[in-house]
Amino acid sequence: MGSSLPPKEANLFKVIVKSYETKQYKKGLKAADAILKKFPEHGETLSMKGLILNCMDRKSEAYELVRRGLKNDLKSHVCWHVYGLLYRSDREYREAIKCYRNALKIDPDNIEILRDLSLLQAQMRDLSGFVETRQQLLTLKPNHRMNWIGFAVSHHLNSNGSKAIEILEAYEGTLEDDYPPENERYEHGEMLLYKISLLEECGLPDKALEEMHRKEAKIVDKLAYKEQMASMLVKLGRIEEGEKLYRSLLFMNSDNYRYFMGLQKCLGLYSERGQYTSDEVERLDALYKSLKEQYSWSSAVKRIPLDFLEGDKFWEAADFYIRPLLTKGVPSLFSDLSPLYDHPGKACILEQLFLQLEDSIKKTGCFPGRTQKEPPSTLMWILFLISQHYDRRGQHDIALAKIDEAIEHTPTAIDLYSVKGRILKHAGDLAAAAALADEARSMDLADRYLNSECVMRMLQADQVGLAEKTAVLFTKDGDQHNNLHDMQCMWYELASGESYFRQGDLGRALKMFLAVEKHYADMTEDQFDFHSYCLRKMTLRAYVSMLKFQDKLHSHEYFHKAAAGAIRCYMKLHDSPIKATTKEGDDMSNLPPSQRKKLRQKQKKAEARAKKEAEEKTEEETTSGSSKSGKRQHARPVDLDPHGQKLLQVEDPLLEATKYLKLLQNNSASSLETHILSFELNMRKQKILLAFQAVKQLLKLDENNPDCHRCLIRFFHRVSSFPAPKTDTQKLIWSVLESERRDISQLHGKSLIEVNQSFLENHKDSLMHRAAAAEMLLVLEPEKKLEAIKLIEDSTNKLAPVDGAQGPVREWKLDDCIAVHKLLETVFIDEDAASRWKARCAEYFPYSTYFGGCRSSVVSYSLNHNVQNAPENGVLAYQEAKKEETRSLNGKLHAFKDLTI
Amino acid sequence: MVCIRQATVEDLLAMQACNLLCLPENYQMKYYLYHILSWPQLLFVAEDYGSKIVGYVLAKMEEDASEPCHGHITSLAVLRTHRKLGLATKLMTAAQNAMDSVFGAEYVSLHVRRSNRAAINLYTSTLGYKIHDVEAKYYADGEDAYDMRKQLKVRTAHHHGHGHHHHPGGACCSGDAAKPVEADAGTGASASASASANAGERRAGGVQSR
C-alpha cells in the first residue's frame, strides 16, 4: 500500500488508513491532501480520500475521487478494494463483489479482501462462492478458530450438513483435551450444540445422542441441552427416558406448554388436530389430574384439559378453571378461552356456565354451591366476561348492555371502556369506538398501551390527524417530533396508510406503505454485520436460524399488507392520473352537505397544522444546526415530501407496482390477494399471459372464491373481445390460451354466461357469491343490469346456525354488506338500489355508522344535537375528561376540540 | 394460560410490536437481533393460547471487563390486557436463571423510571431488587432512573452448581468479541447503524456512555 511513494509520503499514507479505521476522518483528509499536494494523481491516495469523504456524507465527490484513483492505478488492489467498499456502503453488493474479485486477481491471498468478499457472499446468499472463499481463508490461516467455523457454516448453508460436521470434527481434533479454558466455555458449548443440531438435521439422531452424552460436561447451556435431548429421545422412540426428561423440564418451568405436548407425545397421547378417542380422553384426564397435584401453581395443567374434555366434564373443568380467575380479576380470561369457541358445542356450554355464575353471584353473592362471599369485583369481571362472549357471538346489543352494566357497577375500571370500544368497532360504530378508547386513554395518561389502542381506533375511524396528535404524546424523542418511523412502528404506518387510502389521499397512503417496505429492506440489511460477529461469538444456532428468518422475512404479514397497499395506490394512480390530486374533492361530492362542511374544515385545519409543523421543523433544524451541532452527528434531514406528492409523480405507476408484486409473488404465493393483484395489474399492463397465470393460480387456490370467479370471467370475456391475431406473437399467445382453456374444467363446453349461471346455482345461498355472479352478469350482458341487481336484492339474510340449531344472529357480515353497497354505488351506478340496500342493512346493523343504523353515533348525534342525550354513556365523561386534559396540557391538544361523536 | 418459553428469531418482530404498544422506550430491529445473536439464552416470551406474543424480556450480559460479570435487563413488557397473570415475574425469573446458569452472572441490573411505582414494587418486593444508584435525567424525556440490582450469588463464592463455572472478574463475557457494529471497519452506512444501535442502548440503559 502506498508503495510507490517516498518514505515521508508512505508514512502519511499509513496515517490515512489508520485514521479511516479509527473514524478520525478530518485527520485522514489532512494527510491525504498533504500527499496530493506533491503527487496530485496518486491513485491509492485519491481512492482513500474518496472513501473518507464517503464517510463524511460527501457521496458524489467520493465516487469521483475513487474512480479517478482507480483510473490512475488499475493494478492496485487497494483501489479496487476501496471501490468495492464504496459500493458496499451504498448497498450495491453485486458491484462490490465485482470490485473485490478484481482486487483479488491482483492480490489473491489478501485476507482482508477475502473476508470482506465472504461477508458479501453470505449476505447475497452466493453460497457456493461463500464456501470457496471460506475454504481459501482456512487454507491461508488454519490456526484461526473462526476460519474453521466459517468453513463449516458455509457448507451447512450450502446444504451440505455432513461436510459441515466433518469440518467441525477436524477442528475439534486440533484442540487439546482440556479445551476449553474457562473464558471460552460458553463459545465451545455453543459450537457443540450447533454440531449436535447438525447431526440431528442430517438424520443421525443416534450419533447426536451419543455426542451429547460424551460432551455433556462441556455444554454450558443446560436448558438447550435438555430440550434437545428430550426431542431426540422421542424421535428415537425411547419414550420412557423422554417422559422422564419432560417431567424434569416441567419441574423447571411448568408454564411451557411445549413440555406438556412433549410429555403427551411420550405417552402416545398427542394428536396434532386435538382429536382423541374417548379412551384417550380418559387417559389424558387422568394424566392432567395427576399433574395438577404435582404442579398446583401451574395454570397450564388446568387450562389444557379444556381442549380435550367434552360435555359435563368440560363444564366441570371450565367451572373449576374460571372461578378463581374471576375472583382474582384476570382481564385476559376471555381471550384465553376464545380458542374454545371453535370447538363444536363448547361456546353454548360456556354461555350457560357464565350465566349461571352471574345469576348466583347476583342472588347470593357467592358462586353456586359455595357459602363464601365473593368480593364485589367478581360480579364486574363476570359481566366483563359475558359481554365479550356475546360480542364474539355477534350479539352486540346484549354485549353492550352487559358492559354498560359493568361500567355502572365500577365506573373506574379502565378495561371496561377498552372492551366497550372494541364491541362498538365490531358492531360498526367506528367513531364511538374511537371515543371510548380515548376515554380509556384519558383515565391513565401514562399507559402507552391505552394510547396505542386509542390511536388504532382513531385510524380505523379515519381520524388520522387526531391519531397522530395522540400518538405523539409518547413518541417525542429529544427534539424529534415523532419517532414512530425511526422506531419501525409498522402497525401505525399501515393503519394510517390504509386510512389515507380509504379517504383517497394516495400520496400520503403511498408514503406510509413505502415506509413499511423500507423497514423490511433495512432489516434485510441489518443482518450484514452479524455474518462475522456470530462466527466470533459462536452463537451459530441462532445465526443460522436468523438467516432462515431473513430468507422469508418478506412473507411477514405487515410487509404483505404494505406491498398490497402500495400496488393498489399505483393502480389507482394509473386509472385516474389527473384526478389523483383532486380526489378528495370528488369524494366530497358523495357526502351530505353537513359532513362535507366538516370534512372541509378538517382539511383546512390539517393544512394549517402541516404548515405550522413544517415551519417549526425548519426552525428546529437551524437552531440545532448552530448551537447543538457538536452534540448531534447527523442532523435529521427535513422531510421534503411530507404529503407524498412527489411519490405521485412517478412516470409509470404500473412499473412501480410491478416491483412490489414480484416481492409478493416470491414471498406470499399462497395468498389469494397476491394473485388477484397480479391479475389486476397485468390486465392493466396488457400482459395477457401473466394475467392468465394469475387466473390459473387463483383457481388452484380456491376455485369457489367469488373473486377468483370474477377474474376467470373477466379474463376470458376480455380475451373474446380481442380482434383476430395478426402478428406472430399474438398468434402464439392465442394458441397458448386455446390449449390452456381446455384444461379449465369450469369452462368445458359452456359459454361464459353459462359458467356464470352455474356458479350462481352452486352458491345461491351466499351473498358474496351472488354479488360476484351479478357483477359478472353485468359484465357479460350489460343490458341485464336490472336482473343482476335483483340477484343481489333477492339474497336472504338467514339466521346463522349454532351447533346445528338456529342461532340468534343473522349470517351476513358487516364488511360484506358494505362491499355490496359499494358495488351497487360504483359498479352498477344505481343510486336507488344502493339506497334500498343501505336502508335494509341499517336494519341488520343498527350500530353501523356506514349504513346510518338507528343506534349508531352519527344518527343519534344528528337526531338530537344535545350530546347529553346520546346513548353512549362514554360521551359525557369523555367530554369532561377532554376539558380536563386540555387544561392540564396547556392547550397543546387543541385538536381534540374537533372531535364530535 | 400463557406459555413462558425461550424466544426464537421468529419471535422478534412480535416482540418489537409488543414493545411499541406498551413502552415509551423503543428499539430498531437490529437491536433485537444484536441481543438474540449475542445471548440467545436470555430472551423469553409469553405466548397466549392463540399463539400471540403478549409479553417478553430482553436481556443481555454486560461486557465491560472492569466490572464483575453481570447481566442486565434491557427491556421487559407485558400487554395491559394480560396483567395479573404474574407474567412479568415469570419472564424475569427465567432470564435471571439463565444469566446465572449459562453465564455465571454475579448480579443483574436494570433501570426503571422513578415514577413507575408498579414496576419498582415488582422489582423490590417480588423479585428482590435493591436500589443501587440514581441516574439523573436518564430517559429521553428527562426523567431520572433508578439503577436497581439483584445479587444472584454470594460474592466470595467462586464455585456453584456443577462446580465448573468458575468466572473470575467478568471473564465470562469474553471481552474480545466486539459488538457487530464496532467490529465493522466502518463505512458510512455501518457507522450510522452503530450510532442508532447505541442510541437505543443508551435509552435502554445498556451502556453508560457518559
mmCIF file of C-alpha atoms in Angstrom, chain A residues 20-21 23 25 51 54-55 85-86 88-91 119 145 182-187 190 193 217 219-224 227 252-258 260 297 299-301 303-305 307 321 325 328-333 335-336 339 381 414-415 418 422 444 446-450 452-453 474-478 483-491 520 523 525-530 532-534 536-537 539 541-546 548-550 552-553 556 558 633-634, chain B residues 1-6 8-14 16-42 44-45 47-52 54 61 63 78-87 90 94 97-98 100-104 113 115 139-141 159 162-168 170-196 199-200 202-203:
data_model
loop_
_atom_site.group_PDB
_atom_site.id
_atom_site.type_symbol
_atom_site.label_atom_id
_atom_site.label_comp_id
_atom_site.label_asym_id
_atom_site.label_seq_id
_atom_site.Cartn_x
_atom_site.Cartn_y
_atom_site.Cartn_z
ATOM 1 C CA TYR A 20 -10.080 5.831 8.382
ATOM 2 C CA GLU A 21 -10.190 2.764 10.576
ATOM 3 C CA LYS A 23 -13.001 7.170 12.156
ATOM 4 C CA TYR A 25 -11.840 11.480 9.186
ATOM 5 C CA LEU A 51 -13.519 6.656 0.893
ATOM 6 C CA ASN A 54 -17.925 8.988 1.682
ATOM 7 C CA CYS A 55 -17.987 8.584 5.442
ATOM 8 C CA LEU A 85 -16.187 -0.696 -0.065
ATOM 9 C CA LEU A 86 -17.822 2.339 -1.604
ATOM 10 C CA ARG A 88 -20.918 -1.819 -0.318
ATOM 11 C CA SER A 89 -21.731 1.282 1.687
ATOM 12 C CA ASP A 90 -24.454 2.038 -0.842
ATOM 13 C CA ARG A 91 -25.777 -1.493 -0.615
ATOM 14 C CA LEU A 119 -19.408 -11.325 4.035
ATOM 15 C CA ARG A 145 -10.794 -20.800 15.111
ATOM 16 C CA GLU A 182 -12.690 -21.009 31.455
ATOM 17 C CA ASN A 183 -13.245 -17.911 29.363
ATOM 18 C CA GLU A 184 -14.215 -19.874 26.261
ATOM 19 C CA ARG A 185 -16.561 -22.395 27.811
ATOM 20 C CA TYR A 186 -19.654 -20.696 26.502
ATOM 21 C CA GLU A 187 -18.374 -20.437 22.936
ATOM 22 C CA GLU A 190 -22.410 -23.337 21.609
ATOM 23 C CA LEU A 193 -24.768 -27.701 20.430
ATOM 24 C CA ALA A 217 -19.745 -31.652 30.806
ATOM 25 C CA ILE A 219 -22.064 -27.891 27.262
ATOM 26 C CA VAL A 220 -22.898 -24.804 29.275
ATOM 27 C CA ASP A 221 -26.477 -24.196 28.151
ATOM 28 C CA LYS A 222 -28.159 -26.928 30.169
ATOM 29 C CA LEU A 223 -31.681 -25.934 29.213
ATOM 30 C CA ALA A 224 -30.978 -26.236 25.492
ATOM 31 C CA GLU A 227 -34.712 -29.737 25.405
ATOM 32 C CA MET A 252 -38.212 -26.312 35.918
ATOM 33 C CA ASN A 253 -40.934 -24.473 34.019
ATOM 34 C CA SER A 254 -44.495 -25.697 34.259
ATOM 35 C CA ASP A 255 -45.667 -22.787 32.096
ATOM 36 C CA ASN A 256 -44.080 -24.047 28.894
ATOM 37 C CA TYR A 257 -46.829 -25.890 27.076
ATOM 38 C CA ARG A 258 -44.352 -27.418 24.655
ATOM 39 C CA PHE A 260 -46.719 -30.749 28.127
ATOM 40 C CA TRP A 297 -49.473 -23.488 40.762
ATOM 41 C CA SER A 299 -52.391 -22.661 35.150
ATOM 42 C CA ALA A 300 -51.496 -24.782 32.134
ATOM 43 C CA VAL A 301 -52.496 -28.011 33.850
ATOM 44 C CA ARG A 303 -56.343 -24.929 31.009
ATOM 45 C CA ILE A 304 -55.127 -27.698 28.696
ATOM 46 C CA PRO A 305 -57.857 -30.210 29.707
ATOM 47 C CA ASP A 307 -59.227 -28.562 24.956
ATOM 48 C CA TYR A 321 -60.767 -23.103 35.899
ATOM 49 C CA LEU A 325 -59.664 -16.168 37.793
ATOM 50 C CA LYS A 328 -58.770 -12.527 41.125
ATOM 51 C CA GLY A 329 -59.941 -10.376 38.214
ATOM 52 C CA VAL A 330 -57.860 -11.571 35.281
ATOM 53 C CA PRO A 331 -58.645 -9.326 32.290
ATOM 54 C CA SER A 332 -57.382 -11.812 29.700
ATOM 55 C CA LEU A 333 -59.750 -14.590 30.753
ATOM 56 C CA SER A 335 -59.115 -14.191 25.209
ATOM 57 C CA ASP A 336 -57.708 -17.259 26.945
ATOM 58 C CA PRO A 339 -59.976 -20.657 21.031
ATOM 59 C CA TRP A 381 -65.494 -9.448 35.989
ATOM 60 C CA ILE A 414 -60.393 1.205 32.535
ATOM 61 C CA ASP A 415 -60.508 -2.151 30.786
ATOM 62 C CA SER A 418 -61.482 -0.582 26.103
ATOM 63 C CA ARG A 422 -63.946 -2.972 20.773
ATOM 64 C CA ASP A 444 -54.368 6.697 32.621
ATOM 65 C CA ALA A 446 -49.026 7.261 31.440
ATOM 66 C CA ASP A 447 -50.084 3.947 29.901
ATOM 67 C CA ARG A 448 -48.847 3.659 26.362
ATOM 68 C CA TYR A 449 -50.940 0.580 25.662
ATOM 69 C CA LEU A 450 -54.121 2.610 26.146
ATOM 70 C CA SER A 452 -51.800 2.791 21.210
ATOM 71 C CA GLU A 453 -55.253 1.255 21.313
ATOM 72 C CA PHE A 474 -45.416 9.124 23.534
ATOM 73 C CA THR A 475 -43.094 9.485 20.597
ATOM 74 C CA LYS A 476 -41.190 12.677 21.194
ATOM 75 C CA ASP A 477 -37.549 11.812 21.193
ATOM 76 C CA GLY A 478 -35.341 14.687 22.220
ATOM 77 C CA ASN A 483 -40.016 8.807 16.179
ATOM 78 C CA LEU A 484 -42.653 6.322 15.019
ATOM 79 C CA HIS A 485 -40.898 5.874 11.711
ATOM 80 C CA ASP A 486 -37.406 5.608 13.160
ATOM 81 C CA MET A 487 -38.582 3.017 15.632
ATOM 82 C CA GLN A 488 -40.204 0.987 12.841
ATOM 83 C CA CYS A 489 -43.698 1.297 14.263
ATOM 84 C CA MET A 490 -45.315 -0.581 11.426
ATOM 85 C CA TRP A 491 -48.804 -1.147 12.727
ATOM 86 C CA TYR A 520 -38.127 -4.582 5.711
ATOM 87 C CA MET A 523 -33.995 -5.427 8.326
ATOM 88 C CA GLU A 525 -29.594 -5.008 5.629
ATOM 89 C CA ASP A 526 -29.337 -5.451 9.389
ATOM 90 C CA GLN A 527 -28.006 -8.972 9.038
ATOM 91 C CA PHE A 528 -24.826 -7.770 7.340
ATOM 92 C CA ASP A 529 -22.786 -7.033 10.458
ATOM 93 C CA PHE A 530 -23.686 -10.361 12.008
ATOM 94 C CA SER A 532 -18.650 -12.072 11.010
ATOM 95 C CA TYR A 533 -19.943 -11.287 14.501
ATOM 96 C CA CYS A 534 -21.662 -14.618 15.033
ATOM 97 C CA ARG A 536 -16.692 -14.910 16.607
ATOM 98 C CA LYS A 537 -19.424 -15.143 19.231
ATOM 99 C CA THR A 539 -23.859 -18.282 18.508
ATOM 100 C CA ARG A 541 -27.622 -21.979 16.057
ATOM 101 C CA ALA A 542 -29.091 -18.532 16.475
ATOM 102 C CA TYR A 543 -27.160 -17.277 13.428
ATOM 103 C CA VAL A 544 -28.406 -19.984 11.097
ATOM 104 C CA SER A 545 -31.989 -19.524 12.268
ATOM 105 C CA MET A 546 -31.572 -15.779 11.727
ATOM 106 C CA LYS A 548 -33.567 -18.621 7.571
ATOM 107 C CA PHE A 549 -35.781 -15.992 9.145
ATOM 108 C CA GLN A 550 -34.294 -13.370 6.832
ATOM 109 C CA LYS A 552 -38.635 -15.447 4.462
ATOM 110 C CA LEU A 553 -38.778 -12.002 6.024
ATOM 111 C CA HIS A 556 -44.417 -11.421 7.027
ATOM 112 C CA TYR A 558 -47.068 -6.419 7.651
ATOM 113 C CA GLN A 633 -23.710 13.704 14.490
ATOM 114 C CA HIS A 634 -26.315 13.769 11.784
ATOM 115 C CA MET B 1 -52.923 -19.759 30.444
ATOM 116 C CA VAL B 2 -49.844 -18.238 28.921
ATOM 117 C CA CYS B 3 -46.779 -20.152 27.815
ATOM 118 C CA ILE B 4 -43.375 -18.930 29.004
ATOM 119 C CA ARG B 5 -40.570 -20.061 26.729
ATOM 120 C CA GLN B 6 -37.286 -19.006 25.252
ATOM 121 C CA THR B 8 -36.576 -17.540 18.816
ATOM 122 C CA VAL B 9 -35.591 -15.256 15.954
ATOM 123 C CA GLU B 10 -39.106 -15.715 14.568
ATOM 124 C CA ASP B 11 -40.483 -14.025 17.693
ATOM 125 C CA LEU B 12 -38.501 -10.810 17.280
ATOM 126 C CA LEU B 13 -40.996 -8.942 15.093
ATOM 127 C CA ALA B 14 -43.769 -9.732 17.543
ATOM 128 C CA GLN B 16 -40.848 -5.385 18.750
ATOM 129 C CA ALA B 17 -44.561 -4.867 18.130
ATOM 130 C CA CYS B 18 -45.328 -5.667 21.775
ATOM 131 C CA ASN B 19 -42.687 -3.191 22.906
ATOM 132 C CA LEU B 20 -44.091 -0.442 20.671
ATOM 133 C CA LEU B 21 -47.586 -0.988 22.022
ATOM 134 C CA CYS B 22 -46.579 -0.861 25.678
ATOM 135 C CA LEU B 23 -43.446 1.143 26.342
ATOM 136 C CA PRO B 24 -42.077 4.585 25.510
ATOM 137 C CA GLU B 25 -38.532 3.204 25.031
ATOM 138 C CA ASN B 26 -38.299 1.549 21.655
ATOM 139 C CA TYR B 27 -35.597 -0.077 19.577
ATOM 140 C CA GLN B 28 -34.931 -0.867 15.969
ATOM 141 C CA MET B 29 -34.934 -4.474 14.828
ATOM 142 C CA LYS B 30 -31.159 -4.535 14.701
ATOM 143 C CA TYR B 31 -31.002 -4.116 18.450
ATOM 144 C CA TYR B 32 -33.228 -7.128 18.991
ATOM 145 C CA LEU B 33 -31.073 -9.092 16.559
ATOM 146 C CA TYR B 34 -27.997 -7.991 18.484
ATOM 147 C CA HIS B 35 -29.468 -9.423 21.667
ATOM 148 C CA ILE B 36 -30.584 -12.764 20.310
ATOM 149 C CA LEU B 37 -27.378 -13.286 18.349
ATOM 150 C CA SER B 38 -25.233 -12.472 21.369
ATOM 151 C CA TRP B 39 -27.125 -14.120 24.228
ATOM 152 C CA PRO B 40 -29.840 -16.341 22.727
ATOM 153 C CA GLN B 41 -30.451 -17.845 26.182
ATOM 154 C CA LEU B 42 -31.543 -14.537 27.707
ATOM 155 C CA PHE B 44 -38.008 -15.068 26.776
ATOM 156 C CA VAL B 45 -41.554 -14.557 25.561
ATOM 157 C CA GLU B 47 -47.281 -16.561 24.335
ATOM 158 C CA ASP B 48 -51.028 -16.757 24.842
ATOM 159 C CA TYR B 49 -53.326 -19.604 23.907
ATOM 160 C CA GLY B 50 -53.862 -18.168 20.449
ATOM 161 C CA SER B 51 -50.063 -18.081 19.815
ATOM 162 C CA LYS B 52 -49.881 -14.320 20.226
ATOM 163 C CA VAL B 54 -48.226 -10.875 24.945
ATOM 164 C CA MET B 61 -24.650 -9.662 29.634
ATOM 165 C CA GLU B 63 -19.177 -6.955 28.598
ATOM 166 C CA VAL B 78 -46.443 -7.323 29.232
ATOM 167 C CA LEU B 79 -49.554 -6.209 27.379
ATOM 168 C CA ARG B 80 -52.026 -4.381 29.574
ATOM 169 C CA THR B 81 -54.638 -6.953 28.591
ATOM 170 C CA HIS B 82 -52.535 -9.708 30.149
ATOM 171 C CA ARG B 83 -51.802 -8.292 33.562
ATOM 172 C CA LYS B 84 -52.451 -10.141 36.793
ATOM 173 C CA LEU B 85 -51.097 -13.426 35.500
ATOM 174 C CA GLY B 86 -47.663 -12.996 37.055
ATOM 175 C CA LEU B 87 -46.079 -12.960 33.596
ATOM 176 C CA LYS B 90 -42.069 -15.468 35.373
ATOM 177 C CA ALA B 94 -36.442 -17.208 33.572
ATOM 178 C CA ASN B 97 -31.850 -18.135 35.944
ATOM 179 C CA ALA B 98 -30.271 -18.261 32.504
ATOM 180 C CA ASP B 100 -26.755 -17.384 36.353
ATOM 181 C CA SER B 101 -26.561 -20.876 34.935
ATOM 182 C CA VAL B 102 -25.235 -20.110 31.438
ATOM 183 C CA PHE B 103 -23.081 -17.040 32.013
ATOM 184 C CA GLY B 104 -22.350 -17.232 35.713
ATOM 185 C CA ARG B 113 -38.371 5.198 35.726
ATOM 186 C CA SER B 115 -42.302 7.400 38.566
ATOM 187 C CA TYR B 139 -34.611 8.940 29.914
ATOM 188 C CA ALA B 140 -35.135 10.938 26.745
ATOM 189 C CA ASP B 141 -37.908 12.965 28.378
ATOM 190 C CA HIS B 159 -17.920 -22.186 42.605
ATOM 191 C CA HIS B 162 -21.865 -28.088 38.901
ATOM 192 C CA GLY B 163 -18.598 -26.771 40.116
ATOM 193 C CA HIS B 164 -17.131 -25.962 36.727
ATOM 194 C CA HIS B 165 -18.480 -22.474 36.339
ATOM 195 C CA HIS B 166 -15.600 -20.509 37.558
ATOM 196 C CA HIS B 167 -15.847 -16.992 36.270
ATOM 197 C CA PRO B 168 -13.193 -14.695 37.598
ATOM 198 C CA GLY B 170 -16.163 -10.742 34.184
ATOM 199 C CA ALA B 171 -14.210 -13.131 32.019
ATOM 200 C CA CYS B 172 -17.463 -14.935 31.369
ATOM 201 C CA CYS B 173 -18.327 -12.405 28.752
ATOM 202 C CA SER B 174 -15.333 -12.613 26.527
ATOM 203 C CA GLY B 175 -14.401 -9.022 26.013
ATOM 204 C CA ASP B 176 -12.662 -9.733 22.728
ATOM 205 C CA ALA B 177 -15.930 -10.331 20.944
ATOM 206 C CA ALA B 178 -16.674 -6.788 19.992
ATOM 207 C CA LYS B 179 -20.130 -5.648 19.094
ATOM 208 C CA PRO B 180 -21.018 -6.256 15.492
ATOM 209 C CA VAL B 181 -21.380 -2.588 14.857
ATOM 210 C CA GLU B 182 -17.964 -1.847 16.232
ATOM 211 C CA ALA B 183 -16.324 -4.851 14.680
ATOM 212 C CA ASP B 184 -17.168 -3.478 11.291
ATOM 213 C CA ALA B 185 -14.401 -1.490 9.667
ATOM 214 C CA GLY B 186 -16.749 1.457 9.360
ATOM 215 C CA THR B 187 -18.203 2.509 6.093
ATOM 216 C CA GLY B 188 -20.585 5.387 6.197
ATOM 217 C CA ALA B 189 -23.576 3.088 6.257
ATOM 218 C CA SER B 190 -22.482 0.955 9.134
ATOM 219 C CA ALA B 191 -21.286 3.964 11.079
ATOM 220 C CA SER B 192 -24.762 5.381 11.166
ATOM 221 C CA ALA B 193 -26.162 1.966 12.044
ATOM 222 C CA SER B 194 -23.867 1.808 15.029
ATOM 223 C CA ALA B 195 -24.889 5.251 16.092
ATOM 224 C CA SER B 196 -28.550 4.316 16.129
ATOM 225 C CA ALA B 199 -28.659 5.372 20.917
ATOM 226 C CA GLY B 200 -31.171 2.644 21.558
ATOM 227 C CA ARG B 202 -28.480 4.334 25.998
ATOM 228 C CA ARG B 203 -32.181 4.699 26.424
#
